[in-house]
Amino acid sequence: MPTAAIAARSGIIGLSTGATAGSADAIAELRNIQLRAHRDLIDATSNDSSGFAEFIQGTASWNFTAEALYVPSSANVQFLYRNAWSSGSSMAFIFMPSTAASGTYVFTGTALIESWDLGGDSQGAFATNVSGRGTAGLTFSTST
């Protein structure tokens, strides 16, 4: 049985229109979150590769997606990311897999809001989805 696993219900994504994520507010009513880090690989295969493909590291990038129950309030982070999408402004971003006081990893960076949507049906609550793409590096640190 895994003893060091982190319960997903403890994770948060915080966004801020400020320059740093230190004062970021969490997305309310968060349901699903995903952070993806990616690095392109450049094919460096040649006749000297002994029949095996060879690659070198290329450009890195990152993005995130989040789904939350819709909260219609201008005091909510959901309002901020809708405004950032329409204005083209970047937002500071923080991803914490746990709300533990210390010792867990924290990922921060600056992202542009790529898309957001709002929808629902007659049998459930309205939900909102947001996706963002990093505009620079993604920083990894340990919470204190």
mmCIF file of C-alpha atoms in Angstrom:
data_model
loop_
_atom_site.group_PDB
_atom_site.id
_atom_site.type_symbol
_atom_site.label_atom_id
_atom_site.label_comp_id
_atom_site.label_asym_id
_atom_site.label_seq_id
_atom_site.Cartn_x
_atom_site.Cartn_y
_atom_site.Cartn_z
ATOM 1 C CA MET A 1 0.000 0.000 0.000
ATOM 2 C CA PRO A 2 1.474 3.389 -0.975
ATOM 3 C CA THR A 3 2.079 5.496 2.094
ATOM 4 C CA ALA A 4 3.545 8.606 0.472
ATOM 5 C CA ALA A 5 0.727 9.239 -2.022
ATOM 6 C CA ILE A 6 -0.955 12.629 -1.993
ATOM 7 C CA ALA A 7 -4.736 12.752 -2.046
ATOM 8 C CA ALA A 8 -5.806 14.577 -5.219
ATOM 9 C CA ARG A 9 -8.557 16.345 -3.297
ATOM 10 C CA SER A 10 -5.817 18.292 -1.529
ATOM 11 C CA GLY A 11 -4.390 19.877 -4.696
ATOM 12 C CA ILE A 12 -4.876 23.490 -5.749
ATOM 13 C CA ILE A 13 -4.225 25.708 -8.715
ATOM 14 C CA GLY A 14 -3.802 29.354 -7.887
ATOM 15 C CA LEU A 15 -3.765 32.212 -10.391
ATOM 16 C CA SER A 16 -2.910 35.855 -9.933
ATOM 17 C CA THR A 17 -2.759 38.879 -12.184
ATOM 18 C CA GLY A 18 0.290 39.953 -10.172
ATOM 19 C CA ALA A 19 3.892 39.470 -11.225
ATOM 20 C CA THR A 20 4.448 36.495 -8.907
ATOM 21 C CA ALA A 21 2.377 33.562 -7.746
ATOM 22 C CA GLY A 22 3.192 34.239 -4.099
ATOM 23 C CA SER A 23 -0.139 35.998 -3.610
ATOM 24 C CA ALA A 24 -2.153 33.744 -5.931
ATOM 25 C CA ASP A 25 -5.724 32.824 -5.027
ATOM 26 C CA ALA A 26 -6.992 29.286 -5.542
ATOM 27 C CA ILE A 27 -9.591 28.499 -8.183
ATOM 28 C CA ALA A 28 -12.815 27.946 -6.254
ATOM 29 C CA GLU A 29 -14.737 24.661 -6.446
ATOM 30 C CA LEU A 30 -11.880 22.914 -8.267
ATOM 31 C CA ARG A 31 -12.732 19.451 -9.599
ATOM 32 C CA ASN A 32 -9.881 18.376 -11.889
ATOM 33 C CA ILE A 33 -6.381 19.713 -12.453
ATOM 34 C CA GLN A 34 -3.524 18.729 -14.712
ATOM 35 C CA LEU A 35 -0.071 20.179 -15.247
ATOM 36 C CA ARG A 36 1.939 19.019 -18.260
ATOM 37 C CA ALA A 37 5.625 19.647 -18.847
ATOM 38 C CA HIS A 38 6.969 18.762 -22.302
ATOM 39 C CA ARG A 39 10.306 18.843 -24.095
ATOM 40 C CA ASP A 40 10.687 18.479 -27.855
ATOM 41 C CA LEU A 41 13.209 15.904 -28.946
ATOM 42 C CA ILE A 42 15.322 16.609 -32.004
ATOM 43 C CA ASP A 43 16.190 13.656 -34.207
ATOM 44 C CA ALA A 44 19.989 13.409 -34.374
ATOM 45 C CA THR A 45 20.104 10.000 -36.055
ATOM 46 C CA SER A 46 22.906 9.558 -38.575
ATOM 47 C CA ASN A 47 24.651 6.762 -40.437
ATOM 48 C CA ASP A 48 26.905 6.429 -37.356
ATOM 49 C CA SER A 49 23.921 5.632 -35.052
ATOM 50 C CA SER A 50 24.327 1.836 -35.371
ATOM 51 C CA GLY A 51 20.745 1.349 -36.504
ATOM 52 C CA PHE A 52 19.164 3.072 -33.476
ATOM 53 C CA ALA A 53 17.460 6.441 -33.397
ATOM 54 C CA GLU A 54 19.307 9.131 -31.442
ATOM 55 C CA PHE A 55 17.823 12.321 -30.040
ATOM 56 C CA ILE A 56 18.988 15.516 -28.374
ATOM 57 C CA GLN A 57 16.937 17.801 -26.150
ATOM 58 C CA GLY A 58 14.949 20.581 -27.757
ATOM 59 C CA THR A 59 12.681 23.321 -26.466
ATOM 60 C CA ALA A 60 10.715 22.820 -23.228
ATOM 61 C CA SER A 61 7.159 24.000 -22.648
ATOM 62 C CA TRP A 62 4.349 23.534 -20.159
ATOM 63 C CA ASN A 63 0.604 23.957 -19.914
ATOM 64 C CA PHE A 64 -2.222 23.321 -17.502
ATOM 65 C CA THR A 65 -5.930 22.563 -17.501
ATOM 66 C CA ALA A 66 -8.467 22.891 -14.717
ATOM 67 C CA GLU A 67 -12.158 22.192 -14.306
ATOM 68 C CA ALA A 68 -14.264 23.760 -11.564
ATOM 69 C CA LEU A 69 -17.870 24.254 -10.658
ATOM 70 C CA TYR A 70 -18.908 27.678 -11.930
ATOM 71 C CA VAL A 71 -19.005 30.445 -9.313
ATOM 72 C CA PRO A 72 -20.565 33.640 -10.776
ATOM 73 C CA SER A 73 -18.695 36.222 -8.713
ATOM 74 C CA SER A 74 -16.282 38.998 -9.677
ATOM 75 C CA ALA A 75 -14.385 38.214 -6.457
ATOM 76 C CA ASN A 76 -13.485 34.747 -7.766
ATOM 77 C CA VAL A 77 -10.343 33.681 -9.648
ATOM 78 C CA GLN A 78 -12.650 32.346 -12.369
ATOM 79 C CA PHE A 79 -13.533 35.974 -13.138
ATOM 80 C CA LEU A 80 -9.813 36.876 -13.309
ATOM 81 C CA TYR A 81 -8.941 34.202 -15.866
ATOM 82 C CA ARG A 82 -11.900 35.133 -18.061
ATOM 83 C CA ASN A 83 -10.649 38.738 -18.046
ATOM 84 C CA ALA A 84 -7.044 37.657 -18.699
ATOM 85 C CA TRP A 85 -8.212 35.630 -21.699
ATOM 86 C CA SER A 86 -10.114 38.573 -23.204
ATOM 87 C CA SER A 87 -7.317 41.093 -22.567
ATOM 88 C CA GLY A 88 -4.419 38.797 -23.505
ATOM 89 C CA SER A 89 -2.763 39.418 -20.119
ATOM 90 C CA SER A 90 -0.491 36.832 -18.558
ATOM 91 C CA MET A 91 -1.135 35.461 -15.091
ATOM 92 C CA ALA A 92 1.153 34.126 -12.393
ATOM 93 C CA PHE A 93 0.424 30.461 -11.746
ATOM 94 C CA ILE A 94 0.991 28.109 -8.817
ATOM 95 C CA PHE A 95 0.278 24.372 -8.755
ATOM 96 C CA MET A 96 0.402 22.586 -5.416
ATOM 97 C CA PRO A 97 -0.396 18.873 -5.387
ATOM 98 C CA SER A 98 -1.086 19.192 -1.656
ATOM 99 C CA THR A 99 -2.160 21.846 0.806
ATOM 100 C CA ALA A 100 0.291 20.422 3.357
ATOM 101 C CA ALA A 101 2.167 23.069 5.306
ATOM 102 C CA SER A 102 5.639 22.011 4.218
ATOM 103 C CA GLY A 103 7.699 19.523 2.290
ATOM 104 C CA THR A 104 5.574 19.162 -0.843
ATOM 105 C CA TYR A 105 6.463 20.302 -4.317
ATOM 106 C CA VAL A 106 5.208 23.596 -5.676
ATOM 107 C CA PHE A 107 5.348 24.515 -9.364
ATOM 108 C CA THR A 108 5.172 28.182 -10.420
ATOM 109 C CA GLY A 109 5.335 30.098 -13.673
ATOM 110 C CA THR A 110 3.653 32.689 -15.864
ATOM 111 C CA ALA A 111 0.984 31.610 -18.317
ATOM 112 C CA LEU A 112 -1.386 33.009 -20.903
ATOM 113 C CA ILE A 113 -4.961 31.760 -20.758
ATOM 114 C CA GLU A 114 -5.409 29.731 -23.916
ATOM 115 C CA SER A 115 -9.085 28.894 -23.537
ATOM 116 C CA TRP A 116 -11.967 28.840 -21.104
ATOM 117 C CA ASP A 117 -15.459 27.531 -21.376
ATOM 118 C CA LEU A 118 -18.655 27.384 -19.393
ATOM 119 C CA GLY A 119 -21.359 24.753 -19.714
ATOM 120 C CA GLY A 120 -23.830 22.508 -18.006
ATOM 121 C CA ASP A 121 -26.989 20.531 -18.462
ATOM 122 C CA SER A 122 -30.362 20.277 -16.748
ATOM 123 C CA GLN A 123 -29.141 17.448 -14.498
ATOM 124 C CA GLY A 124 -26.069 19.086 -12.980
ATOM 125 C CA ALA A 125 -24.229 22.210 -11.917
ATOM 126 C CA PHE A 126 -22.579 24.514 -14.418
ATOM 127 C CA ALA A 127 -18.856 23.856 -14.834
ATOM 128 C CA THR A 128 -16.046 26.004 -16.170
ATOM 129 C CA ASN A 129 -12.806 24.814 -17.756
ATOM 130 C CA VAL A 130 -9.625 26.786 -18.266
ATOM 131 C CA SER A 131 -6.362 25.983 -20.012
ATOM 132 C CA GLY A 132 -3.176 27.987 -20.027
ATOM 133 C CA ARG A 133 0.185 27.791 -21.707
ATOM 134 C CA GLY A 134 3.436 28.790 -20.032
ATOM 135 C CA THR A 135 5.176 31.846 -21.429
ATOM 136 C CA ALA A 136 8.530 31.075 -19.808
ATOM 137 C CA GLY A 137 10.071 28.508 -17.496
ATOM 138 C CA LEU A 138 8.310 26.400 -14.906
ATOM 139 C CA THR A 139 9.951 26.600 -11.479
ATOM 140 C CA PHE A 140 9.988 23.665 -9.077
ATOM 141 C CA SER A 141 10.470 24.228 -5.359
ATOM 142 C CA THR A 142 9.534 22.722 -2.009
ATOM 143 C CA SER A 143 6.908 24.423 0.143
ATOM 144 C CA THR A 144 8.056 25.683 3.511
#
